[in-house]
Short mmCIF file of C-alpha atoms and ligand atoms in Angstrom, two decimals:
data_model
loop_
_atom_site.label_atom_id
_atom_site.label_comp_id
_atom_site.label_asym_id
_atom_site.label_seq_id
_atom_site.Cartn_x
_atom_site.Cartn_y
_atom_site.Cartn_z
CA UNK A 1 -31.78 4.84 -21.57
CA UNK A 2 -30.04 2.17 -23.58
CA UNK A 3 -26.66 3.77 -23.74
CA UNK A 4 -24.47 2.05 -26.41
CA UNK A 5 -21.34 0.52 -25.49
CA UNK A 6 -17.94 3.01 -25.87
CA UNK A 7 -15.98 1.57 -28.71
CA UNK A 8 -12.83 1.27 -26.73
CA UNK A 9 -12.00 -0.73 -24.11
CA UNK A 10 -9.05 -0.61 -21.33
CA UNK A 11 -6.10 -2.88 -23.06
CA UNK A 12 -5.58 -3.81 -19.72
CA UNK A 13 -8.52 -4.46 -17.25
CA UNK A 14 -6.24 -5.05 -14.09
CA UNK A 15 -7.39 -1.81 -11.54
CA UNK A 16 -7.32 -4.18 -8.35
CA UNK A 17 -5.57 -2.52 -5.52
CA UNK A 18 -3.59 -5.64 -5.01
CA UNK A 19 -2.04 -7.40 -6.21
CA UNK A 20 -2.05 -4.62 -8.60
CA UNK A 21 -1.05 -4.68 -12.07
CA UNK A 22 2.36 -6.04 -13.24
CA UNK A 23 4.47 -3.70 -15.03
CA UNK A 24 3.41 -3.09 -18.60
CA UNK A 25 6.39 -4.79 -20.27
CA UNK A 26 5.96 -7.83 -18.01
CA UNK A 27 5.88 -11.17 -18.90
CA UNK A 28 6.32 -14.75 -18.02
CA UNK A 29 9.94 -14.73 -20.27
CA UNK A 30 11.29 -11.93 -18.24
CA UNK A 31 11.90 -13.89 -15.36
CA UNK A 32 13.86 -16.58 -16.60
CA UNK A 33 17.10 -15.60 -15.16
CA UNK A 34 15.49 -16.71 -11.74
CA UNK A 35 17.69 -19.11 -9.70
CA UNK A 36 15.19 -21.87 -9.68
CA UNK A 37 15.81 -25.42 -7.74
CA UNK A 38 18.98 -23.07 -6.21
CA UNK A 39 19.55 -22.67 -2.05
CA UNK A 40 18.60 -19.03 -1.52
CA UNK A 41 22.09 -19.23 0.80
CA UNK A 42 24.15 -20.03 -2.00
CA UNK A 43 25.97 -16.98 -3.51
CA UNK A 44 23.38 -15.92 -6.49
CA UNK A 45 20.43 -16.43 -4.25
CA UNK A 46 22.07 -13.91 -1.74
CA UNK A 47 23.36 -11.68 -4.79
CA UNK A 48 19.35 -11.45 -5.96
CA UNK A 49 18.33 -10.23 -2.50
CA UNK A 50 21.05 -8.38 -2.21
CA UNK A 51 20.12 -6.80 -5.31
CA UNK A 52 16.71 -6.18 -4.33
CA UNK A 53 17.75 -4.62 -1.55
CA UNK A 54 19.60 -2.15 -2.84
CA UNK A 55 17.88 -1.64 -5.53
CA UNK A 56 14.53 -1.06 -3.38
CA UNK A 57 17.34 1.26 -1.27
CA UNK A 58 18.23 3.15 -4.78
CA UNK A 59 14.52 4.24 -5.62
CA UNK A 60 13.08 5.10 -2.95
CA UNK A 61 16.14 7.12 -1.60
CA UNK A 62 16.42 5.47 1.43
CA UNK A 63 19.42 6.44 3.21
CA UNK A 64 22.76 4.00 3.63
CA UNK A 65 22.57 3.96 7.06
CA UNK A 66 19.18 2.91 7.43
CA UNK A 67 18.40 -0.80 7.42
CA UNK A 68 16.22 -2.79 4.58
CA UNK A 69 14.76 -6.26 5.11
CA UNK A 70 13.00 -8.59 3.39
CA UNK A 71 10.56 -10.37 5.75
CA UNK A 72 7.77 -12.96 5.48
CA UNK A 73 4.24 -12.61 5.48
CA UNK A 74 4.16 -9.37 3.08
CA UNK A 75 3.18 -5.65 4.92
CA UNK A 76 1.29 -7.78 7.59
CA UNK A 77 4.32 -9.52 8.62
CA UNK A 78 6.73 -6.87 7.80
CA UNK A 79 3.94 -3.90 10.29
CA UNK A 80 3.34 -6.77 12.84
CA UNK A 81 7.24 -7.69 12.99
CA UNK A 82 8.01 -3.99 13.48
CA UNK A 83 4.83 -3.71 16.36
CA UNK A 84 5.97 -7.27 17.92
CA UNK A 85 9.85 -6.02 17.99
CA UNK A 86 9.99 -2.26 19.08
CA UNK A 87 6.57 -1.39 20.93
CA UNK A 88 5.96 -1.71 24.88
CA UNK A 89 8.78 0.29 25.79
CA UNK A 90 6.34 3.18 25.92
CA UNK A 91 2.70 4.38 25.48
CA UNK A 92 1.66 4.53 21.78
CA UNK A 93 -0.58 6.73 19.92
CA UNK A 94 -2.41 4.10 17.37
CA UNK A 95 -3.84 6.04 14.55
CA UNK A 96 -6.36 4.90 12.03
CA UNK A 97 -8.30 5.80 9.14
CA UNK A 98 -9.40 2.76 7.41
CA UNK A 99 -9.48 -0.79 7.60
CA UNK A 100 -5.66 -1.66 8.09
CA UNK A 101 -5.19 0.77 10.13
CA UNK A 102 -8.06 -0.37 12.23
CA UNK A 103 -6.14 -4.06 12.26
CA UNK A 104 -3.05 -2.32 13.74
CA UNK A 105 -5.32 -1.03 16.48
CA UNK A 106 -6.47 -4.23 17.51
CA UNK A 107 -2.88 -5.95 17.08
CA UNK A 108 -1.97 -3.15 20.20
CA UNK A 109 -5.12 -3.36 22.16
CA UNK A 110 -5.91 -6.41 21.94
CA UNK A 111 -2.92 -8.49 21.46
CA UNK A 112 -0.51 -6.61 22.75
CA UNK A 113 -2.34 -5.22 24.95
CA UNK A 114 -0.30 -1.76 25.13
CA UNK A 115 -0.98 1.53 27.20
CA UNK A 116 -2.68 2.84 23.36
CA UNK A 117 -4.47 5.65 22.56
CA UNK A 118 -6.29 5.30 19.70
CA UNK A 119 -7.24 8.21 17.48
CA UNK A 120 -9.57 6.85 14.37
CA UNK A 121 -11.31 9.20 11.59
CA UNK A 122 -14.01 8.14 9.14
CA UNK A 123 -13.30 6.35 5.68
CA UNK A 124 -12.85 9.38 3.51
CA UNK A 125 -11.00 11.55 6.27
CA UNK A 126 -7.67 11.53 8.41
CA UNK A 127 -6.52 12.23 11.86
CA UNK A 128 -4.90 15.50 12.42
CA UNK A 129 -1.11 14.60 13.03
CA UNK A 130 -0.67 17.89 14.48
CA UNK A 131 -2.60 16.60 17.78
CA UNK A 132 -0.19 13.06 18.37
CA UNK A 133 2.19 13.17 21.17
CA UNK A 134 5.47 12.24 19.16
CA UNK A 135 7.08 11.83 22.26
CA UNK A 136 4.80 8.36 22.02
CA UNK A 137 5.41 6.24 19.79
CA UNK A 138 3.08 6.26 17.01
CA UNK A 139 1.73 3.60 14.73
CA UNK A 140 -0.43 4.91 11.25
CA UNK A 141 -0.75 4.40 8.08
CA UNK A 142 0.84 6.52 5.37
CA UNK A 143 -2.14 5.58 2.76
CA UNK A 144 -5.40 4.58 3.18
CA UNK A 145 -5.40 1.44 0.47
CA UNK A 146 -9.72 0.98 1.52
CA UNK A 147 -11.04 4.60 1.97
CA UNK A 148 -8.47 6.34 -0.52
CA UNK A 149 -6.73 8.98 1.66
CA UNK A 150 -2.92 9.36 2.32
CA UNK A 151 -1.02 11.59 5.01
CA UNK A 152 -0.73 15.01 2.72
CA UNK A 153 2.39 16.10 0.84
CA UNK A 154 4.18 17.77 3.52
CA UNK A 155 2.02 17.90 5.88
CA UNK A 156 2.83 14.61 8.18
CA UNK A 157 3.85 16.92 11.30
CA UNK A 158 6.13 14.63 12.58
CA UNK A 159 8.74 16.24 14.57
CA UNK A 160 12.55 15.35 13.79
CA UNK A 161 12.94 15.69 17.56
CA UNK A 162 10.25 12.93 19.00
CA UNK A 163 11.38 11.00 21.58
CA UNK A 164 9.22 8.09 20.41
CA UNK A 165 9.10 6.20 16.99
CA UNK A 166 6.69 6.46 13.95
CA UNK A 167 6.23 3.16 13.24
CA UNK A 168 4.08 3.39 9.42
CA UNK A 169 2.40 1.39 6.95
CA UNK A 170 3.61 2.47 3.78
CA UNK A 171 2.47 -0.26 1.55
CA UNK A 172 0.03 1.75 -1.02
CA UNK A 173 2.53 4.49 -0.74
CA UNK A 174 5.85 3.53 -1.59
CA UNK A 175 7.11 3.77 -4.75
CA UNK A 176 4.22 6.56 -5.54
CA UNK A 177 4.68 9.14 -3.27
CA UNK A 178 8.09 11.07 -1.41
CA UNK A 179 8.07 9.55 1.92
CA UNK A 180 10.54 11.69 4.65
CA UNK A 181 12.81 8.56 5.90
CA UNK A 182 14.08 11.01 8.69
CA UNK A 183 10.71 11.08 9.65
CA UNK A 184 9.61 7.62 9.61
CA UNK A 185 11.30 4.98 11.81
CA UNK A 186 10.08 1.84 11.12
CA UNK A 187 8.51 1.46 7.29
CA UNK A 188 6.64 -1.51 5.75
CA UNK A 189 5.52 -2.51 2.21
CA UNK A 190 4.73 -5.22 0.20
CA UNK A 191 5.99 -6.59 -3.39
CA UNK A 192 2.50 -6.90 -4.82
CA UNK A 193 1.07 -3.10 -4.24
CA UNK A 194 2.51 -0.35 -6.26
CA UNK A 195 5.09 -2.30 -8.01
CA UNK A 196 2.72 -5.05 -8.92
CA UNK A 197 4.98 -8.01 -7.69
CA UNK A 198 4.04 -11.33 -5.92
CA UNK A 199 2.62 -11.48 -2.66
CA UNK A 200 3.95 -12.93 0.43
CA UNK A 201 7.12 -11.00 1.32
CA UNK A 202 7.58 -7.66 3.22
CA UNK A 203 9.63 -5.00 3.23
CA UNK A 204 10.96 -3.57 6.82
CA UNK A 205 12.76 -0.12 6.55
CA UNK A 206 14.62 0.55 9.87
CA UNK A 207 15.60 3.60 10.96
CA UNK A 208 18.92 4.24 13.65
CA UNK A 209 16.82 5.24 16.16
CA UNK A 210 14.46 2.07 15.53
CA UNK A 211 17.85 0.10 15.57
CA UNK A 212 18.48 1.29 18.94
CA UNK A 213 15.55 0.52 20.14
CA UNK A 214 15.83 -3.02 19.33
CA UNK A 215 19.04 -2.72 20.94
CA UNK A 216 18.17 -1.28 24.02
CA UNK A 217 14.68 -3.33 24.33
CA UNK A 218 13.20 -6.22 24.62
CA UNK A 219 9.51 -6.99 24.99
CA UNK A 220 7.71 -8.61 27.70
CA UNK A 221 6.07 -11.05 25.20
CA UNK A 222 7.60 -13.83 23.32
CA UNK A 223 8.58 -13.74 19.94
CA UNK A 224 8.26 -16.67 17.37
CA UNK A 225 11.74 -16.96 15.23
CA UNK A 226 9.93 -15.74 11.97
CA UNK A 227 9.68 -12.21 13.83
CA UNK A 228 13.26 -11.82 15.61
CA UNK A 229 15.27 -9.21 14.08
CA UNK A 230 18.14 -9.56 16.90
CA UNK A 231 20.26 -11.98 19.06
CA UNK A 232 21.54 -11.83 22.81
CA UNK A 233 21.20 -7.38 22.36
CA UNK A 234 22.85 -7.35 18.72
CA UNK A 235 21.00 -7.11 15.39
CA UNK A 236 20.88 -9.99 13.34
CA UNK A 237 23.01 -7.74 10.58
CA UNK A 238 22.45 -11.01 7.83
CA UNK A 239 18.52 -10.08 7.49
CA UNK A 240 19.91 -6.99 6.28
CA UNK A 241 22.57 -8.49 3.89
CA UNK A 242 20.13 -10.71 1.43
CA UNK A 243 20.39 -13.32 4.63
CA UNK A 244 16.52 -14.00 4.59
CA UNK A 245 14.80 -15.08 8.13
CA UNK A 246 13.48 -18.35 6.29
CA UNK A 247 13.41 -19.42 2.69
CA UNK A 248 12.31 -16.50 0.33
CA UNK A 249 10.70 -17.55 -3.19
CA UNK A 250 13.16 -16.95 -5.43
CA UNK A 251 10.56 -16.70 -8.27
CA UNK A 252 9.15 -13.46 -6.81
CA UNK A 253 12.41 -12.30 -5.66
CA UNK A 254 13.15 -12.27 -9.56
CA UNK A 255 9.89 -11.06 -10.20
CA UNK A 256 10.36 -7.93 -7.39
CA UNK A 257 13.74 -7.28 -9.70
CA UNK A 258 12.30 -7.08 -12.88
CA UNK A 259 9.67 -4.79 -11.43
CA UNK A 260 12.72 -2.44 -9.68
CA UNK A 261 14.42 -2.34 -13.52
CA UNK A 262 10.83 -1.30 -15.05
CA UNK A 263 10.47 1.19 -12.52
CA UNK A 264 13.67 2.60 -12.67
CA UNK A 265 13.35 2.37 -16.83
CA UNK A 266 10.13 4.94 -16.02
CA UNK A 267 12.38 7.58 -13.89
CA UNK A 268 12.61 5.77 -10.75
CA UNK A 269 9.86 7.16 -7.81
CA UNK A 270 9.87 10.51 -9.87
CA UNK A 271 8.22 8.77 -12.50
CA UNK A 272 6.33 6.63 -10.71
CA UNK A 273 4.90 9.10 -9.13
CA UNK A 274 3.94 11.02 -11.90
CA UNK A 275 2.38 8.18 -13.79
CA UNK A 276 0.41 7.50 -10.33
CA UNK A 277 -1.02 11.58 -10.55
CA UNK A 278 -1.62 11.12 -14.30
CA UNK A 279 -4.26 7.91 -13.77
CA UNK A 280 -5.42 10.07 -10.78
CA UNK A 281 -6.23 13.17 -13.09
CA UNK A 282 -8.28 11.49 -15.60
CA UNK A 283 -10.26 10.33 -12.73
CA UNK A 284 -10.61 14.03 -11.08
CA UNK A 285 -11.59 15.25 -15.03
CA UNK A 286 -14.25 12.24 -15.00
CA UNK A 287 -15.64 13.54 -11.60
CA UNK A 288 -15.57 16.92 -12.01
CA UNK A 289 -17.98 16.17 -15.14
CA UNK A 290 -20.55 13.89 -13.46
CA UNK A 291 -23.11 14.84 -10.87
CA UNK A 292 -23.70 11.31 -10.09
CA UNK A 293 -19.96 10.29 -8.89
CA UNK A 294 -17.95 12.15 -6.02
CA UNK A 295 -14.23 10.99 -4.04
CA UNK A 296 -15.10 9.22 -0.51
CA UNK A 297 -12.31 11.95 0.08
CA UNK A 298 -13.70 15.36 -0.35
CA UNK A 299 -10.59 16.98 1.00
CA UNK A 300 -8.15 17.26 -2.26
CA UNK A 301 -4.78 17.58 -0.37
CA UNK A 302 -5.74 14.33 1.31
CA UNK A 303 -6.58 12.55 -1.84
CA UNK A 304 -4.78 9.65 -2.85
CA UNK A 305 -3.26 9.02 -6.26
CA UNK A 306 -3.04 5.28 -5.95
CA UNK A 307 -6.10 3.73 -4.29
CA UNK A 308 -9.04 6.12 -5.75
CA UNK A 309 -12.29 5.63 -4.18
CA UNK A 310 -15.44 6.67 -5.67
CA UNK A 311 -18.61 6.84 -4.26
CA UNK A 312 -22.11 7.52 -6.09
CA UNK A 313 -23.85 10.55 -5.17
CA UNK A 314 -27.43 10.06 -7.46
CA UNK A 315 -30.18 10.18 -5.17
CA UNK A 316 -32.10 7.71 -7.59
CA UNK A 317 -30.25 4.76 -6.38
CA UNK A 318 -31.98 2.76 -3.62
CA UNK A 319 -29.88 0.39 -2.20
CA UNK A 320 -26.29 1.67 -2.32
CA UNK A 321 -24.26 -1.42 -1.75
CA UNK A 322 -26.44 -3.52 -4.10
CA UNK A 323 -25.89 -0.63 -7.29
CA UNK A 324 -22.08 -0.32 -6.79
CA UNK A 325 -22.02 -4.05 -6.50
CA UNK A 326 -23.50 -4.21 -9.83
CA UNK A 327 -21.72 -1.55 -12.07
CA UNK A 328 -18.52 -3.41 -11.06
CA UNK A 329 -20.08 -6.60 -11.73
CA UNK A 330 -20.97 -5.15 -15.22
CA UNK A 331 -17.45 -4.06 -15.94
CA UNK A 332 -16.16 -6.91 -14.92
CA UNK A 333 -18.35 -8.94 -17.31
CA UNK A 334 -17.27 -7.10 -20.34
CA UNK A 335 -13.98 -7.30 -19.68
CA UNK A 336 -13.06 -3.52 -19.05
CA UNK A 337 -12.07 -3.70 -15.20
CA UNK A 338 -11.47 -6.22 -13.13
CA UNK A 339 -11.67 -5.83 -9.10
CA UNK A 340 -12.69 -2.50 -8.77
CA UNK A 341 -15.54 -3.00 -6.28
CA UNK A 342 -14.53 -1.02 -2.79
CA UNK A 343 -13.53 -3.09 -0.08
CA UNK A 344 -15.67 -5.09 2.34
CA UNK A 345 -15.26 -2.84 5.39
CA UNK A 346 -15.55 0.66 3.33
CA UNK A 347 -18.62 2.32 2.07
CA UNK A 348 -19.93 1.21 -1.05
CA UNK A 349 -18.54 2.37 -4.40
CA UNK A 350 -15.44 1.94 -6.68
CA UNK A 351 -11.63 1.74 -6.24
CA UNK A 352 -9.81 2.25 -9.00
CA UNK A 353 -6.21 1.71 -8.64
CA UNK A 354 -3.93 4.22 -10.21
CA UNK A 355 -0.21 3.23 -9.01
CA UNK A 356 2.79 3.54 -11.63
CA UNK A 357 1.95 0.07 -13.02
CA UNK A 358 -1.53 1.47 -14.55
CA UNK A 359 -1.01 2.63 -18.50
CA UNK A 360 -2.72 6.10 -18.45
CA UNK A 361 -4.70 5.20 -21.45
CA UNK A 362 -6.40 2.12 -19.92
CA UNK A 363 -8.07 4.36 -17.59
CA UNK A 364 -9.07 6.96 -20.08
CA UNK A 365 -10.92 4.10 -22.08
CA UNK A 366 -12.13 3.10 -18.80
CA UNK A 367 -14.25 6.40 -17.76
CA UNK A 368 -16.48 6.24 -20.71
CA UNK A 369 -17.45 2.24 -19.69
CA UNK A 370 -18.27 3.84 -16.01
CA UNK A 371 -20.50 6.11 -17.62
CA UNK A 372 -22.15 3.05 -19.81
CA UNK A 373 -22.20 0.88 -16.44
CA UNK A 374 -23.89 3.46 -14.24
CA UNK A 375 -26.43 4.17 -16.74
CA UNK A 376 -26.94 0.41 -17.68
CA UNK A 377 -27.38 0.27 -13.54
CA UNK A 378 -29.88 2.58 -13.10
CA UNK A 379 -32.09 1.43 -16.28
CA UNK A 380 -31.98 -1.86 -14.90
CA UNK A 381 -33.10 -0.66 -11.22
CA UNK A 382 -35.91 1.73 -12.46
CA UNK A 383 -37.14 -1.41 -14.48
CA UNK A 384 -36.82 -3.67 -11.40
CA UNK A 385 -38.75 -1.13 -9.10
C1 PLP B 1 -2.64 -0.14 3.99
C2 PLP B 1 -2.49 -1.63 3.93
N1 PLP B 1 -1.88 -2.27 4.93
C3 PLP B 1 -1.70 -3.60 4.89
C4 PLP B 1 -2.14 -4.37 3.83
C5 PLP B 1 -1.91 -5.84 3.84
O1 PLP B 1 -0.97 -6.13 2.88
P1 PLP B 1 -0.46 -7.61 2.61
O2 PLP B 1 -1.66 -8.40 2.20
O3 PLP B 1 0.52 -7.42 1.52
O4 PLP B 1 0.12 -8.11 3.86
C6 PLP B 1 -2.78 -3.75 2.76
C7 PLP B 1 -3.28 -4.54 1.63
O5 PLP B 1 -4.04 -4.10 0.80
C8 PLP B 1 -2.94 -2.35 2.81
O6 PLP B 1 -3.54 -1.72 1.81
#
């Protein structure tokens, strides 16, 4: 059973689903334009945000008149902004599908206490959008980052009529899949998911109708400074102008622009995209030619191309948790993929992240080492037993 080594390894062993891989041609150099020891007020500082901004605006085809912010906190503070700001002016359908999701559920239960219906499906499965009452609003999450599902191409249902507004977590998504901004009211994301950037700022995408909402509302609870968007009824229109809430790094702010060039240098989301459903593929040929490996997400059109979870299926394996555990832990140890156990919350198995930033080639070399690693796993089990 002592299968040799593949002769190839993954040039680069980064397949953690954040923060995910840096763009291939990144390094250190490229961001020494970065206004460092420079007020993020003064006029470059606001030109850089500016620029990522509009840039972020550019390539995801976000349209003029919809607002872009960059918040604090990453997608946390950018979904829990948009929750803290716009919800309580009616009931809202929370939907959920995985672990973030789930934390969105208890932010409007629990915190917020709101009149919520709450509509969950399994790790590996989604909620039927069909059955929501868009005349809610509704709270979900565009892709599942822990159980590997995503809303399907097309097949959102959300009605350009609602009354209410889709307020949706977008942060495995964007930048690897088409998202319908006249569908989609309030959007989050982060810098260090698909584009690989730093952690710790947000991106909010308002909508008009979400503007008018903040307009029009204002919620029963109090909000800290870090989370106000407007001021005596009227938007705050600098957050939306490269006027940050509080101090931005200006590091990652560089490092979120030399990301936006990269991905525009790879055909902007079309390319992205692309690149995200080529790493996907070679996965799909791996599974397709091993009994002993199967998607958490049976359902194909459900299947996401970014955070791909695997599951083992060989009816050898004893403890579950304890074998996936290891054939990570192996992988890790030689070097060939780094991070690619599945999350705590989700069942046991692999993630392997396949977003734009992921060369093609470094998971091809990687399938064979799975193949050495579950083998290597169940040797060492049988001998154990
Ligand atoms: C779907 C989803 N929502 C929210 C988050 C939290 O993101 P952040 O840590 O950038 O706030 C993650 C992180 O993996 C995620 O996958």
């Amino acid at each position: 059973m002592d299968k040799t080594k593949p002769a190839t390894r993954p040039a680069n062993p980064r397949f953690s689903s954040g923060p995910c891989a840096k763009p291939p041609t990144f390094s250190l150099q490229g961001l020494a334009d970065a206004p460092l020891g420079r007020s993020h007020r003064a006029d470059i500082g606001k030109a850089k945000i500016k620029a990522a901004i509009e840039t972020t605006r550019e390539i995801l085809g976000i349209p003029a008149y919809y607002r872009i912010a960059i918040v604090p906190a990453s997608d946390t503070g950018a979904f829990e902004m948009a929750m803290w700001n716009l919800l309580g002016e009616r009931p809202v359908e929370m939907v959920a599908w995985e672990s973030f999701g789930a934390g969105w559920v208890t932010d409007a239960v629990k915190q917020l206490k709101l009149d919520a219906t709450v509509h969950t499906a399994g790790y590996g499965q989604i909620v039927d959008m069909t059955t929501l009452d868009y005349d809610k609003d509704v709270c979900f999450t565009w892709n599942g980052t822990t159980s590997g599902v995503r809303v399907p191409a097309g097949g959102h249902a959300i009605p350009s009529d609602r009354a209410g507004l889709t307020l949706c977590d977008a942060t495995s998504a964007a930048f690897a899949m088409d998202l319908p901004w006249d569908r989609l009211d309030a959007t989050t994301f982060s810098w260090q998911k698909v584009l690989g950037g730093e952690a710790a700022h947000g991106m909010l995408v308002l909508s008009p109708r979400a503007v008018a909402r903040l307009k029009s509302y204002t919620p029963p609870w109090p909000l800290p400074k870090i989370f106000r968007l407007t001021k005596d009824g009227e938007m705050i229109e600098g957050i939306f102008a490269g006027e940050t809430i509080n101090t931005p790094s200006m590091l990652a702010v560089e490092d979120y622009l030399f990301a936006l060039d990269w991905a525009k240098s790879v055909g902007g989301l079309q390319g992205l995209s692309a690149r995200a459903r080529a790493n996907y593929s070679v996965i799909e040929s791996f599974v397709a030619s091993h009994d002993w490996i199967d998607f958490l997400a049976k359902d194909l059109a459900i299947r996401s191309t970014t955070s791909v979870c695997l599951k083992f299926t060989d009816p050898r394996i004893a403890d579950g948790a304890a074998f996936a555990k290891a054939v990570a832990k192996r992988l890790e140890t030689e070097g060939v993929a780094y991070d690619i156990g599945a999350y705590r919350d989700a069942p046991p198995g692999l993630r392997i992240w396949c977003g734009g930033t992921v060369e093609t080639r470094d998971v091809s070399a990687l399938m064979p080492w799975l193949d050495w690693a579950f083998t290597a796993e169940i040797a060492a089990q049988k001998a154990a037993a």
